[in-house]
Amino acid sequence: MTTLDLRSRIVESRQVPLAVMVGAMTALALVCAVGLLVDDRTVLGVSVWLKPLKFAVSFALYGATLAWMLTLPHRGSRWTRAMATVFAVTGIIDVGFIAVQAARGTFSHFNTSDDAVNTIGQYVFMTGVPGLFVANLVIALILLFQRVGDRPLTRAIHAGLFLAVAGMALGYLMGFQGRQTTTDANGRVVELAARHSVGVTDENPGLPVTNWSTSGGDLRIPHFVGLHGLQVMLIGALVLSVLASRIPWLRSEGTRASLMAVLALAYAGLLALLTWQAFRGQPLIHPDALTLAALGGLLAATALAVRAVRSRAEESEQQAGPA
């Protein structure tokens, strides 16, 4: 499908609000990228423009995926269109506030400062974030009981949406990690009502680009992994579809659907593992023996499940051969 075809389908399915959001996020990402180069102000040791850049890219990717997905024929399109509009409007407002706070050289999330802009912005967050969560949950529930493509694609969409909802829900856990006091880019002391890190403050060293903690647990990791589970599931379905023309045992739609179920369970297991690791105050890049053992068990179980699906597919193919 060409870009022009996709654009036409988005317009015809009335997903224009999502398209506008994607365009706005793309433009914001470019502005933030320039800000990284020309503005040397920092908060918590990183550029003030890094956070809005990450949010803009994330929302652009998610919004584009959601817009494409909702062009597929499905029942309840009136409701999914309404929820997509809620998501688009709320996303623009929320990420817009993050960008405004970056321009002001201060914090967007958890900021308890009593200036007017921040006070209004925190109210926006308290009402906007649940809107994003509920909109995605409603879309997931509407699509759960219907087929929106072939079986592998349908399974990818169902699993991906609920992984994304789980990832959004994990973001709320950051609100229970305790307060911290720090300074913003203007040197003003700011008390933050919560933090991303577990066992350490957010001022500790972080990984390049993501800034995930390298000295403690970090709840942004499972939040990110869950949120983008939808893209991973869809890519998985696409890869299987491409490979089906080259690998005989993947030609069956049922086999590919079974593999999508394996991928979804494996991804959910990884999400649970990363959440567990973060709550134990353990950095992503410094797993202990227990974490590595759990990861090894997950990989082994996944490999066995794939092998079982393949064996069943090849057996069915052999039985059907003589006929």
Rosetta silent file (secondary structure, phi, psi, omega in degrees, C-alpha in Angstrom):
SEQUENCE: MTTLDLRSRIVESRQVPLAVMVGAMTALALVCAVGLLVDDRTVLGVSVWLKPLKFAVSFALYGATLAWMLTLPHRGSRWTRAMATVFAVTGIIDVGFIAVQAARGTFSHFNTSDDAVNTIGQYVFMTGVPGLFVANLVIALILLFQRVGDRPLTRAIHAGLFLAVAGMALGYLMGFQGRQTTTDANGRVVELAARHSVGVTDENPGLPVTNWSTSGGDLRIPHFVGLHGLQVMLIGALVLSVLASRIPWLRSEGTRASLMAVLALAYAGLLALLTWQAFRGQPLIHPDALTLAALGGLLAATALAVRAVRSRAEESEQQAGPA
SCORE:     score description
SCORE:     0.000 S_00000001
   1 L     0.000  132.685 -179.376    0.000    0.000    0.000 S_00000001
   2 L   -81.195  165.047  177.411    1.338    3.428   -0.963 S_00000001
   3 H   -60.565  -36.763  179.438    1.431    6.459    1.335 S_00000001
   4 H   -65.606  -41.251  177.665   -1.282    8.058   -0.815 S_00000001
   5 H   -62.408  -44.065 -179.740   -3.525    4.993   -0.441 S_00000001
   6 H   -63.109  -41.505  179.494   -3.018    4.990    3.329 S_00000001
   7 H   -62.161  -40.911  179.623   -3.800    8.705    3.497 S_00000001
   8 H   -64.683  -41.822  179.244   -7.014    8.151    1.539 S_00000001
   9 H   -65.306  -38.049  178.830   -8.070    5.304    3.833 S_00000001
  10 H   -64.161  -42.456  179.018   -7.391    7.413    6.922 S_00000001
  11 H   -66.039  -45.532 -178.545   -9.514   10.253    5.530 S_00000001
  12 H   -63.271  -34.542  179.779  -12.303    7.903    4.447 S_00000001
  13 L   -86.924    5.206  177.227  -12.386    6.230    7.868 S_00000001
  14 L    61.263   38.173  175.808  -12.469    9.678    9.515 S_00000001
  15 L   -96.795   29.584 -178.409   -9.227    9.174   11.428 S_00000001
  16 H   -60.247  -41.661  178.497   -8.194   12.747   10.628 S_00000001
  17 H   -55.809  -40.896  177.691   -7.714   13.713   14.319 S_00000001
  18 H   -65.814  -39.128  178.559   -5.107   10.968   14.685 S_00000001
  19 H   -64.014  -39.288  177.549   -3.422   12.086   11.464 S_00000001
  20 H   -64.144  -42.487  179.048   -3.307   15.657   12.768 S_00000001
  21 H   -61.842  -43.696  179.444   -1.812   14.423   16.044 S_00000001
  22 H   -60.934  -42.627  178.024    0.850   12.437   14.186 S_00000001
  23 H   -63.479  -42.132  179.449    1.725   15.523   12.127 S_00000001
  24 H   -65.032  -40.691  179.941    1.892   17.705   15.230 S_00000001
  25 H   -68.267  -36.861  177.776    4.102   15.183   17.050 S_00000001
  26 H   -63.923  -43.975  178.513    6.414   14.884   14.072 S_00000001
  27 H   -63.821  -42.187  179.178    6.805   18.664   13.923 S_00000001
  28 H   -63.407  -39.677  178.837    7.401   18.818   17.678 S_00000001
  29 H   -59.825  -40.379  178.771   10.050   16.089   17.428 S_00000001
  30 H   -65.460  -41.979  178.072   11.922   18.172   14.865 S_00000001
  31 H   -61.849  -44.412 -179.220   11.723   21.264   17.086 S_00000001
  32 H   -65.790  -36.579  177.965   12.986   19.275   20.082 S_00000001
  33 H   -62.118  -39.834  175.364   15.838   17.816   18.025 S_00000001
  34 H   -65.634  -40.969  178.481   16.943   21.363   17.202 S_00000001
  35 H   -58.435  -38.461  177.389   16.571   22.274   20.865 S_00000001
  36 H   -58.710  -32.818 -175.663   18.958   19.478   21.808 S_00000001
  37 H   -84.526  -33.665 -171.311   21.582   21.077   19.585 S_00000001
  38 H  -107.929  -12.424 -176.495   21.179   24.766   20.447 S_00000001
  39 L  -115.674  118.673 -175.944   19.938   24.778   24.057 S_00000001
  40 L   -95.802   10.107  178.141   22.371   23.634   26.759 S_00000001
  41 L   -70.285  145.243 -178.618   19.899   23.761   29.667 S_00000001
  42 E  -134.232  154.486  167.509   19.465   20.514   31.597 S_00000001
  43 E  -132.733  135.754 -177.655   17.200   18.932   34.200 S_00000001
  44 L    52.368   33.150  173.869   18.260   15.817   36.101 S_00000001
  45 L    84.441    1.672  178.806   21.465   15.830   34.058 S_00000001
  46 E  -128.781  162.587 -179.304   19.886   15.668   30.573 S_00000001
  47 E   -55.908  142.429  177.815   18.693   18.236   28.042 S_00000001
  48 L   -62.298  -21.352 -176.292   15.338   19.840   28.811 S_00000001
  49 L   -90.783   -5.505 -177.721   14.299   18.877   25.260 S_00000001
  50 H   -67.875  -42.790 -177.352   14.970   15.138   25.582 S_00000001
  51 H   -64.134  -51.863  177.718   11.700   14.330   27.349 S_00000001
  52 H   -62.399  -30.061  176.527    9.351   16.076   24.889 S_00000001
  53 H   -63.410  -47.258 -179.237   11.359   14.551   22.031 S_00000001
  54 H   -63.412  -42.540  179.368   10.824   11.031   23.369 S_00000001
  55 H   -65.731  -40.582 -179.329    7.121   11.659   23.975 S_00000001
  56 H   -63.248  -45.752  179.730    6.646   13.203   20.526 S_00000001
  57 H   -64.059  -43.705 -178.751    8.295   10.249   18.766 S_00000001
  58 H   -62.618  -45.822 -179.068    6.376    7.732   20.869 S_00000001
  59 H   -69.569  -33.734  177.402    3.000    9.384   20.259 S_00000001
  60 H   -63.795  -46.039  179.539    3.719    9.795   16.545 S_00000001
  61 H   -64.503  -46.070 -177.321    4.480    6.079   16.200 S_00000001
  62 H   -68.014  -41.714 -179.958    1.532    4.979   18.305 S_00000001
  63 H   -63.959  -40.243  178.274   -0.888    7.392   16.651 S_00000001
  64 H   -64.874  -41.468  178.648    0.154    6.290   13.155 S_00000001
  65 H   -63.773  -44.402 -179.055   -0.267    2.630   14.134 S_00000001
  66 H   -65.120  -41.407  179.845   -3.685    3.280   15.671 S_00000001
  67 H   -61.677  -46.262  178.042   -4.835    5.304   12.650 S_00000001
  68 H   -61.370  -45.989 -175.516   -3.839    2.515   10.242 S_00000001
  69 H   -61.060  -38.876 -176.748   -5.409   -0.167   12.424 S_00000001
  70 L   -80.577   -1.951  170.533   -8.745    1.628   12.648 S_00000001
  71 L   -80.178  -15.159  178.848   -8.962    1.862    8.852 S_00000001
  72 L   -70.995  139.737 -179.394   -9.549   -1.901    8.862 S_00000001
  73 L   -58.183  130.987  177.883  -13.270   -2.808    8.585 S_00000001
  74 L  -160.326  155.495  175.957  -14.786   -3.459   12.007 S_00000001
  75 L   -77.057  150.345  179.718  -18.042   -3.157   13.925 S_00000001
  76 L    79.468   21.650 -177.246  -18.403   -0.260   16.320 S_00000001
  77 H   -61.835  -27.007  177.773  -16.362    2.088   14.138 S_00000001
  78 H   -62.497  -41.568  179.959  -18.424    4.996   15.397 S_00000001
  79 H   -74.395  -42.947  179.934  -17.190    4.362   18.924 S_00000001
  80 H   -64.355  -34.287  176.829  -13.596    3.604   17.984 S_00000001
  81 H   -64.750  -41.058  178.706  -13.528    6.809   15.923 S_00000001
  82 H   -64.722  -43.315  179.911  -14.762    8.777   18.939 S_00000001
  83 H   -67.585  -34.575  176.906  -12.174    7.168   21.214 S_00000001
  84 H   -64.899  -36.813  177.260   -9.437    7.819   18.652 S_00000001
  85 H   -65.653  -42.163  176.612  -10.432   11.487   18.671 S_00000001
  86 H   -58.977  -45.190 -179.848  -10.238   11.536   22.476 S_00000001
  87 H   -61.814  -44.998 -176.978   -6.780    9.982   22.276 S_00000001
  88 H   -64.278  -48.398 -177.942   -5.594   12.465   19.635 S_00000001
  89 H   -64.665  -46.062 -179.356   -6.860   15.586   21.404 S_00000001
  90 H   -64.525  -39.347  179.006   -5.643   14.447   24.812 S_00000001
  91 H   -62.012  -43.816  179.470   -2.270   13.446   23.389 S_00000001
  92 H   -62.406  -43.295 -178.610   -1.732   16.847   21.791 S_00000001
  93 H   -66.503  -46.836 -176.623   -2.650   18.645   25.004 S_00000001
  94 H   -65.484  -49.450 -178.744   -0.538   16.437   27.280 S_00000001
  95 H   -69.734  -31.437  175.199    2.595   16.367   25.136 S_00000001
  96 H   -59.834  -41.030  178.923    2.108   20.067   24.392 S_00000001
  97 H   -66.684  -38.469  176.742    2.328   20.783   28.109 S_00000001
  98 H   -58.838  -41.274  179.738    5.490   18.679   28.384 S_00000001
  99 H   -67.877  -39.922  178.521    7.007   20.830   25.624 S_00000001
 100 H   -61.467  -44.894  179.633    5.889   24.069   27.329 S_00000001
 101 H   -65.450  -35.435  176.304    7.509   23.004   30.596 S_00000001
 102 H   -62.946  -44.068  178.533   10.689   22.069   28.722 S_00000001
 103 H   -61.910  -31.931  178.850   10.782   25.536   27.173 S_00000001
 104 L   -81.683   -6.685  178.464   10.361   26.972   30.676 S_00000001
 105 L    75.278   29.389 -178.792   13.264   24.831   31.894 S_00000001
 106 L  -137.343 -174.467 -172.265   11.256   22.925   34.464 S_00000001
 107 L   -90.237  147.151  175.957    9.508   19.603   35.091 S_00000001
 108 L   -97.218  -54.607 -178.541    6.210   18.461   33.639 S_00000001
 109 L   -80.469  139.506  170.761    5.500   15.271   35.572 S_00000001
 110 L    67.479    7.486 -176.302    5.102   15.245   39.381 S_00000001
 111 E   -73.342  123.841 -178.131    5.927   18.970   39.687 S_00000001
 112 L  -101.030    7.765  179.932    4.372   20.436   42.861 S_00000001
 113 L   -58.634  148.014 -174.254    5.324   24.084   42.176 S_00000001
 114 L  -100.482   16.112  175.778    2.467   26.500   42.747 S_00000001
 115 L   -70.935  157.415 -171.031    2.997   28.817   39.764 S_00000001
 116 H   -61.226  -44.671 -177.368   -0.063   29.240   37.547 S_00000001
 117 H   -62.357  -45.277 -179.272    1.254   27.473   34.444 S_00000001
 118 H   -67.534  -40.736 -179.737    2.345   24.407   36.386 S_00000001
 119 H   -59.697  -45.863  178.320   -0.843   24.289   38.462 S_00000001
 120 H   -64.705  -42.901 -178.824   -2.995   24.288   35.337 S_00000001
 121 H   -62.069  -40.473  179.051   -0.700   21.772   33.651 S_00000001
 122 H   -65.724  -34.328  175.266   -0.868   19.308   36.520 S_00000001
 123 H   -65.263  -39.088  177.097   -4.649   19.468   36.368 S_00000001
 124 H   -59.361  -44.397  179.468   -4.396   18.711   32.646 S_00000001
 125 H   -62.437  -44.096 -176.972   -2.303   15.638   33.442 S_00000001
 126 H   -62.651  -29.207  179.069   -4.707   14.407   36.105 S_00000001
 127 H   -97.156  -29.689 -174.769   -7.571   14.518   33.620 S_00000001
 128 H   -78.609  -44.081 -177.092   -5.685   13.782   30.400 S_00000001
 129 H   -60.817  -45.193  174.726   -3.721   10.660   31.276 S_00000001
 130 H   -60.211  -32.032  177.388   -6.843    8.694   32.322 S_00000001
 131 H   -62.559  -42.422  176.725   -8.397    9.834   29.038 S_00000001
 132 H   -61.619  -43.905 -178.164   -5.572    8.227   27.070 S_00000001
 133 H   -65.497  -49.588 -176.894   -5.892    5.033   29.083 S_00000001
 134 H   -65.002  -40.353  179.832   -9.687    4.765   28.864 S_00000001
 135 H   -59.431  -44.968  178.838   -9.747    5.566   25.131 S_00000001
 136 H   -67.841  -37.948  179.939   -7.330    2.716   24.406 S_00000001
 137 H   -64.639  -42.620  179.639   -9.146    0.338   26.741 S_00000001
 138 H   -63.849  -43.926  177.845  -12.502    0.997   25.041 S_00000001
 139 H   -60.452  -43.830 -179.852  -10.979    0.449   21.584 S_00000001
 140 H   -61.583  -42.871 -178.710   -9.375   -2.802   22.788 S_00000001
 141 H   -68.066  -38.195  178.812  -12.666   -4.074   24.235 S_00000001
 142 H   -64.009  -42.075 -176.104  -14.624   -3.203   21.076 S_00000001
 143 H   -82.663  -13.497 -173.837  -12.177   -5.050   18.829 S_00000001
 144 H   -60.383  -37.471 -172.298  -11.685   -8.000   21.185 S_00000001
 145 L  -102.085   24.056  177.967  -14.761   -9.915   20.041 S_00000001
 146 L  -144.509  161.257 -179.616  -14.439   -9.452   16.311 S_00000001
 147 L   -96.864  128.440 -176.306  -12.140  -10.324   13.452 S_00000001
 148 L  -120.182   21.372  179.959  -10.398   -7.355   11.818 S_00000001
 149 L   168.869 -160.368  173.940   -8.188   -9.182    9.334 S_00000001
 150 L   -70.432  173.985 -172.853   -6.839  -12.695    8.917 S_00000001
 151 H   -62.493  -43.292  177.910   -6.332  -14.711   12.084 S_00000001
 152 H   -61.906  -42.655  179.876   -2.677  -13.788   12.704 S_00000001
 153 H   -66.337  -42.430  178.667   -3.355  -10.067   12.222 S_00000001
 154 H   -59.894  -44.089  179.202   -6.470  -10.186   14.394 S_00000001
 155 H   -65.322  -37.350  178.379   -4.530  -11.914   17.156 S_00000001
 156 H   -63.671  -43.020 -179.702   -1.721   -9.373   16.831 S_00000001
 157 H   -66.893  -45.712  179.354   -4.162   -6.470   17.181 S_00000001
 158 H   -59.205  -51.398 -178.064   -5.982   -7.996   20.143 S_00000001
 159 H   -65.115  -44.078 -176.539   -2.771   -8.827   22.013 S_00000001
 160 H   -62.651  -41.379  179.458   -1.026   -5.604   21.058 S_00000001
 161 H   -63.556  -42.013 -178.558   -3.834   -3.353   22.251 S_00000001
 162 H   -74.274  -29.955  172.367   -4.015   -5.028   25.642 S_00000001
 163 H   -64.818  -40.085  178.248   -0.241   -4.955   26.017 S_00000001
 164 H   -64.612  -42.267  177.957   -0.398   -1.231   25.294 S_00000001
 165 H   -62.591  -41.643  177.885   -3.149   -0.750   27.873 S_00000001
 166 H   -62.474  -41.337  178.346   -1.069   -2.705   30.403 S_00000001
 167 H   -61.994  -41.013  177.548    1.940   -0.504   29.611 S_00000001
 168 H   -64.298  -42.416 -179.869   -0.116    2.632   30.189 S_00000001
 169 H   -62.050  -36.266  179.672   -1.424    1.241   33.481 S_00000001
 170 H   -62.944  -25.654  178.122    2.135    0.544   34.647 S_00000001
 171 H   -60.519  -29.620 -179.940    2.834    4.269   34.327 S_00000001
 172 H   -66.588  -23.546 -178.049    0.580    4.880   37.334 S_00000001
 173 H   -66.323  -20.289  178.784    2.961    2.870   39.529 S_00000001
 174 H   -64.906  -23.466 -178.471    5.478    5.705   39.334 S_00000001
 175 H   -72.299   -5.065 -177.669    3.199    7.717   41.580 S_00000001
 176 H  -111.211   16.641 -174.277    3.983    5.453   44.540 S_00000001
 177 L   -97.841    8.735  175.041    7.780    5.768   44.551 S_00000001
 178 L    90.477  160.053 -178.354    8.077    8.642   47.001 S_00000001
 179 L   -82.746  160.625  173.023    8.936   12.335   46.720 S_00000001
 180 E  -148.654  149.481  178.870   12.247   13.886   45.760 S_00000001
 181 E  -113.453  131.777 -177.941   13.632   17.405   45.828 S_00000001
 182 E  -148.259 -170.623  177.198   15.819   18.696   43.019 S_00000001
 183 E  -122.794  148.398  178.005   16.484   21.830   40.977 S_00000001
 184 L   -90.733 -172.350 -176.057   15.233   22.772   37.532 S_00000001
 185 L   -67.903  -15.530  179.054   17.241   24.344   34.693 S_00000001
 186 L   -95.851    4.184  179.206   16.735   27.781   36.225 S_00000001
 187 L    83.401    5.461  179.824   18.250   26.768   39.553 S_00000001
 188 L   -82.507  138.425  177.682   14.923   26.790   41.365 S_00000001
 189 E   -73.860  129.623 -178.202   14.299   24.129   44.000 S_00000001
 190 E  -129.909  132.049  173.796   11.408   21.893   42.952 S_00000001
 191 E   -96.533  125.062  178.522    9.725   19.128   44.936 S_00000001
 192 E  -100.475  132.446 -173.983    8.534   16.258   42.743 S_00000001
 193 L   -73.363  -12.878 -179.311    5.621   14.233   44.085 S_00000001
 194 L  -157.582 -178.345  178.187    6.953   10.962   42.637 S_00000001
 195 L  -152.146  162.439  179.813    9.817    9.489   40.645 S_00000001
 196 L   -81.019  -31.389 -170.262   10.538    6.963   37.919 S_00000001
 197 E   -86.521  155.814  177.555   13.331    5.152   39.710 S_00000001
 198 E  -119.296  123.466  178.584   13.124    2.499   42.427 S_00000001
 199 L    90.405  -14.656  178.613   15.729    2.453   45.174 S_00000001
 200 L  -142.582  171.364  175.149   17.468    5.614   43.919 S_00000001
 201 L   -88.694  167.143 -179.904   16.472    9.139   42.898 S_00000001
 202 L   -72.354   -5.531  179.400   15.969   10.248   39.291 S_00000001
 203 L   -82.202   -4.459 -179.999   19.197   12.279   39.537 S_00000001
 204 L   -73.755  162.257 -177.457   21.287    9.122   39.220 S_00000001
 205 L   -58.913  149.243  179.959   23.086    8.267   35.938 S_00000001
 206 E  -132.905  168.152  178.573   20.999    6.942   33.064 S_00000001
 207 L   -68.913  153.512  176.596   21.415    5.176   29.738 S_00000001
 208 L   -59.018  143.915  177.361   22.021    7.281   26.618 S_00000001
 209 L    70.323  -61.413 -176.963   18.866    8.628   24.919 S_00000001
 210 L   -74.495  -31.178 -176.354   16.373    6.779   27.146 S_00000001
 211 L    65.593   19.438  175.819   17.975    7.988   30.409 S_00000001
 212 L   -64.657  140.367 -173.247   16.807    4.796   32.126 S_00000001
 213 E   -57.860  137.791  175.020   18.577    4.406   35.461 S_00000001
 214 L  -105.854    5.597 -178.923   21.876    2.525   35.526 S_00000001
 215 L  -125.204   -5.929  179.730   22.015    2.405   39.326 S_00000001
 216 L  -155.505 -176.426  176.431   18.494    1.323   40.331 S_00000001
 217 E   -71.718  157.665 -179.123   15.193    0.018   39.038 S_00000001
 218 E  -144.965  114.426 -176.493   13.283    2.128   36.529 S_00000001
 219 L   -74.565   -9.829  175.944    9.536    1.815   35.922 S_00000001
 220 H   -68.109  -23.413 -177.005    9.815    3.670   32.613 S_00000001
 221 H   -67.656  -57.407  177.519   11.222    0.475   31.090 S_00000001
 222 H   -64.564  -31.045  176.497    8.133   -1.777   31.447 S_00000001
 223 H   -59.374  -46.670  179.752    5.959    1.282   30.727 S_00000001
 224 H   -67.487  -46.538 -177.057    7.736    1.758   27.391 S_00000001
 225 H   -62.183  -43.149  178.625    7.872   -1.947   26.512 S_00000001
 226 H   -66.960  -43.799 -176.885    4.153   -2.431   27.178 S_00000001
 227 H   -58.010  -37.403 -176.822    3.105    0.746   25.392 S_00000001
 228 L  -100.246   17.838  173.978    4.807   -0.319   22.167 S_00000001
 229 H   -62.541  -30.475  179.438    3.663   -3.930   22.318 S_00000001
 230 H   -61.463  -45.943  178.817    1.121   -3.091   19.616 S_00000001
 231 H   -63.983  -39.978 -179.428    3.849   -2.243   17.113 S_00000001
 232 H   -63.562  -43.521  179.911    5.821   -5.363   18.031 S_00000001
 233 H   -63.985  -42.648 -179.623    2.791   -7.614   17.531 S_00000001
 234 H   -66.525  -39.597  176.307    1.947   -6.054   14.172 S_00000001
 235 H   -63.344  -39.565  177.966    5.555   -6.352   13.000 S_00000001
 236 H   -59.770  -45.327  178.756    5.488   -9.988   14.096 S_00000001
 237 H   -63.465  -39.287  179.176    2.372  -10.665   12.018 S_00000001
 238 H   -65.566  -44.130  179.943    3.941   -8.908    9.032 S_00000001
 239 H   -61.560  -43.492  179.053    7.187  -10.884    9.301 S_00000001
 240 H   -63.586  -38.057  178.756    5.286  -14.180    9.481 S_00000001
 241 H   -63.874  -40.863  178.854    3.232  -13.202    6.444 S_00000001
 242 H   -67.740  -43.193 -177.873    6.384  -12.466    4.445 S_00000001
 243 H   -69.369  -23.312 -177.494    8.117  -15.667    5.571 S_00000001
 244 L   -60.839  -26.726  179.895    5.062  -17.763    4.709 S_00000001
 245 L   -78.217  -11.199 -177.060    5.915  -17.491    1.013 S_00000001
 246 L  -115.663  -26.451 -176.347    9.342  -19.029    1.639 S_00000001
 247 L  -113.586  113.165 -173.633    8.837  -21.457    4.522 S_00000001
 248 H   -54.319  -42.938 -173.915    6.304  -24.211    3.841 S_00000001
 249 H   -72.860   -7.436  176.796    5.214  -24.882    7.420 S_00000001
 250 H   -95.161    0.398 -175.346    4.241  -21.212    7.872 S_00000001
 251 L   -69.475  -26.539 -179.856    1.757  -21.224    4.986 S_00000001
 252 L   -73.298  129.772  178.182   -1.159  -22.207    7.210 S_00000001
 253 H   -61.926  -37.282  178.972   -3.031  -19.252    8.653 S_00000001
 254 H   -63.554  -38.195  178.722   -3.748  -21.297   11.781 S_00000001
 255 H   -64.868  -44.773  179.419   -0.039  -21.958   12.301 S_00000001
 256 H   -65.326  -35.894  177.079    0.816  -18.275   12.036 S_00000001
 257 H   -64.723  -39.443  177.511   -2.006  -17.435   14.430 S_00000001
 258 H   -64.106  -40.376  177.743   -0.586  -19.949   16.927 S_00000001
 259 H   -65.569  -34.432  176.335    2.846  -18.366   16.605 S_00000001
 260 H   -65.239  -35.603  176.556    1.304  -14.952   17.257 S_00000001
 261 H   -65.019  -40.409  177.166   -0.172  -16.362   20.465 S_00000001
 262 H   -62.495  -45.115  179.438    3.284  -17.600   21.465 S_00000001
 263 H   -61.738  -41.848 -179.686    4.781  -14.193   20.699 S_00000001
 264 H   -63.384  -44.256  179.345    2.083  -12.426   22.712 S_00000001
 265 H   -66.096  -39.474  178.514    2.610  -14.683   25.739 S_00000001
 266 H   -64.625  -41.555 -179.732    6.379  -14.306   25.486 S_00000001
 267 H   -66.977  -40.324  176.044    6.084  -10.530   25.263 S_00000001
 268 H   -62.463  -39.032  176.592    3.708  -10.463   28.240 S_00000001
 269 H   -63.405  -40.627  177.597    6.225  -12.581   30.149 S_00000001
 270 H   -64.275  -40.112  178.437    8.997  -10.137   29.259 S_00000001
 271 H   -62.080  -43.930  178.088    6.830   -7.242   30.423 S_00000001
 272 H   -64.034  -40.546 -179.726    6.206   -8.979   33.745 S_00000001
 273 H   -63.436  -43.915 -179.725    9.928   -9.771   34.103 S_00000001
 274 H   -66.743  -35.938  177.061   10.949   -6.155   33.477 S_00000001
 275 H   -65.863  -45.097  177.900    8.361   -4.903   35.966 S_00000001
 276 H   -60.760  -44.336  178.911    9.605   -7.377   38.583 S_00000001
 277 H   -61.920  -43.498 -179.272   13.204   -6.373   37.941 S_00000001
 278 H   -63.340  -43.844 -178.539   12.374   -2.669   38.273 S_00000001
 279 H   -68.274  -19.054  175.700   10.512   -3.157   41.568 S_00000001
 280 L   -85.134    4.582  178.381   13.522   -5.003   42.956 S_00000001
 281 L    70.735   28.125 -173.878   15.546   -1.827   42.403 S_00000001
 282 L  -107.276  128.380  178.169   17.707   -3.519   39.798 S_00000001
 283 L   -64.565  149.418  179.418   19.079   -1.689   36.741 S_00000001
 284 L   -57.571  -40.937 -173.239   18.195   -3.122   33.343 S_00000001
 285 L   -87.221    1.959  178.398   21.858   -3.510   32.367 S_00000001
 286 L  -129.491   61.134  179.787   22.897   -5.189   35.641 S_00000001
 287 L   -69.958  144.253  176.454   20.611   -8.231   36.030 S_00000001
 288 L   -89.484 -177.523 -175.757   21.407  -10.643   38.841 S_00000001
 289 H   -62.262  -36.226 -179.163   21.427  -14.426   38.611 S_00000001
 290 H   -65.623  -42.939  178.244   17.737  -14.665   39.527 S_00000001
 291 H   -64.922  -43.660  179.251   16.717  -12.284   36.742 S_00000001
 292 H   -64.111  -36.816  178.302   18.903  -14.078   34.210 S_00000001
 293 H   -65.368  -42.363  178.725   17.447  -17.429   35.288 S_00000001
 294 H   -64.156  -40.916  177.811   13.909  -16.100   34.828 S_00000001
 295 H   -64.354  -42.202  177.908   14.838  -14.716   31.396 S_00000001
 296 H   -61.176  -41.932  177.939   16.421  -18.022   30.431 S_00000001
 297 H   -62.647  -40.007  179.042   13.275  -19.867   31.498 S_00000001
 298 H   -64.682  -44.308  179.757   11.123  -17.493   29.429 S_00000001
 299 H   -65.484  -39.663  179.949   13.300  -17.970   26.339 S_00000001
 300 H   -66.079  -43.766  179.243   13.336  -21.749   26.771 S_00000001
 301 H   -63.178  -39.198  178.932    9.561  -21.921   27.175 S_00000001
 302 H   -65.390  -43.724  179.259    9.115  -19.740   24.093 S_00000001
 303 H   -62.334  -41.728  178.672   11.478  -21.901   22.041 S_00000001
 304 H   -64.181  -39.683  179.621    9.641  -25.073   23.122 S_00000001
 305 H   -65.788  -41.963  177.381    6.290  -23.521   22.216 S_00000001
 306 H   -63.068  -42.454  179.007    7.556  -22.520   18.764 S_00000001
 307 H   -61.910  -40.230  179.419    8.950  -26.013   18.253 S_00000001
 308 H   -64.707  -41.887  178.430    5.601  -27.537   19.231 S_00000001
 309 H   -63.449  -43.179  179.750    3.739  -25.311   16.769 S_00000001
 310 H   -63.431  -44.968 -179.123    6.193  -26.190   14.011 S_00000001
 311 H   -60.921  -42.909  179.532    5.968  -29.921   14.700 S_00000001
 312 H   -64.681  -40.245 -179.971    2.184  -29.826   14.607 S_00000001
 313 H   -65.337  -43.775 -179.115    2.230  -27.813   11.355 S_00000001
 314 H   -68.076  -34.710  177.296    4.685  -30.193    9.663 S_00000001
 315 H   -66.111  -42.689  178.342    2.683  -33.197   10.827 S_00000001
 316 H   -64.465  -36.492 -179.481   -0.510  -31.732    9.405 S_00000001
 317 H   -67.177  -39.208  179.125    1.288  -30.978    6.155 S_00000001
 318 H   -67.816  -39.265  179.381    2.516  -34.567    5.865 S_00000001
 319 H   -66.672  -35.161 -178.791   -0.932  -35.967    6.538 S_00000001
 320 H   -80.812  -18.512 -175.595   -2.467  -33.701    3.919 S_00000001
 321 L   -56.223  -55.869 -176.625    0.285  -34.471    1.366 S_00000001
 322 L   -60.882  -29.314 -179.180   -0.923  -37.846   -0.018 S_00000001
 323 L   -69.397    0.000    0.000   -4.443  -36.508   -0.426 S_00000001
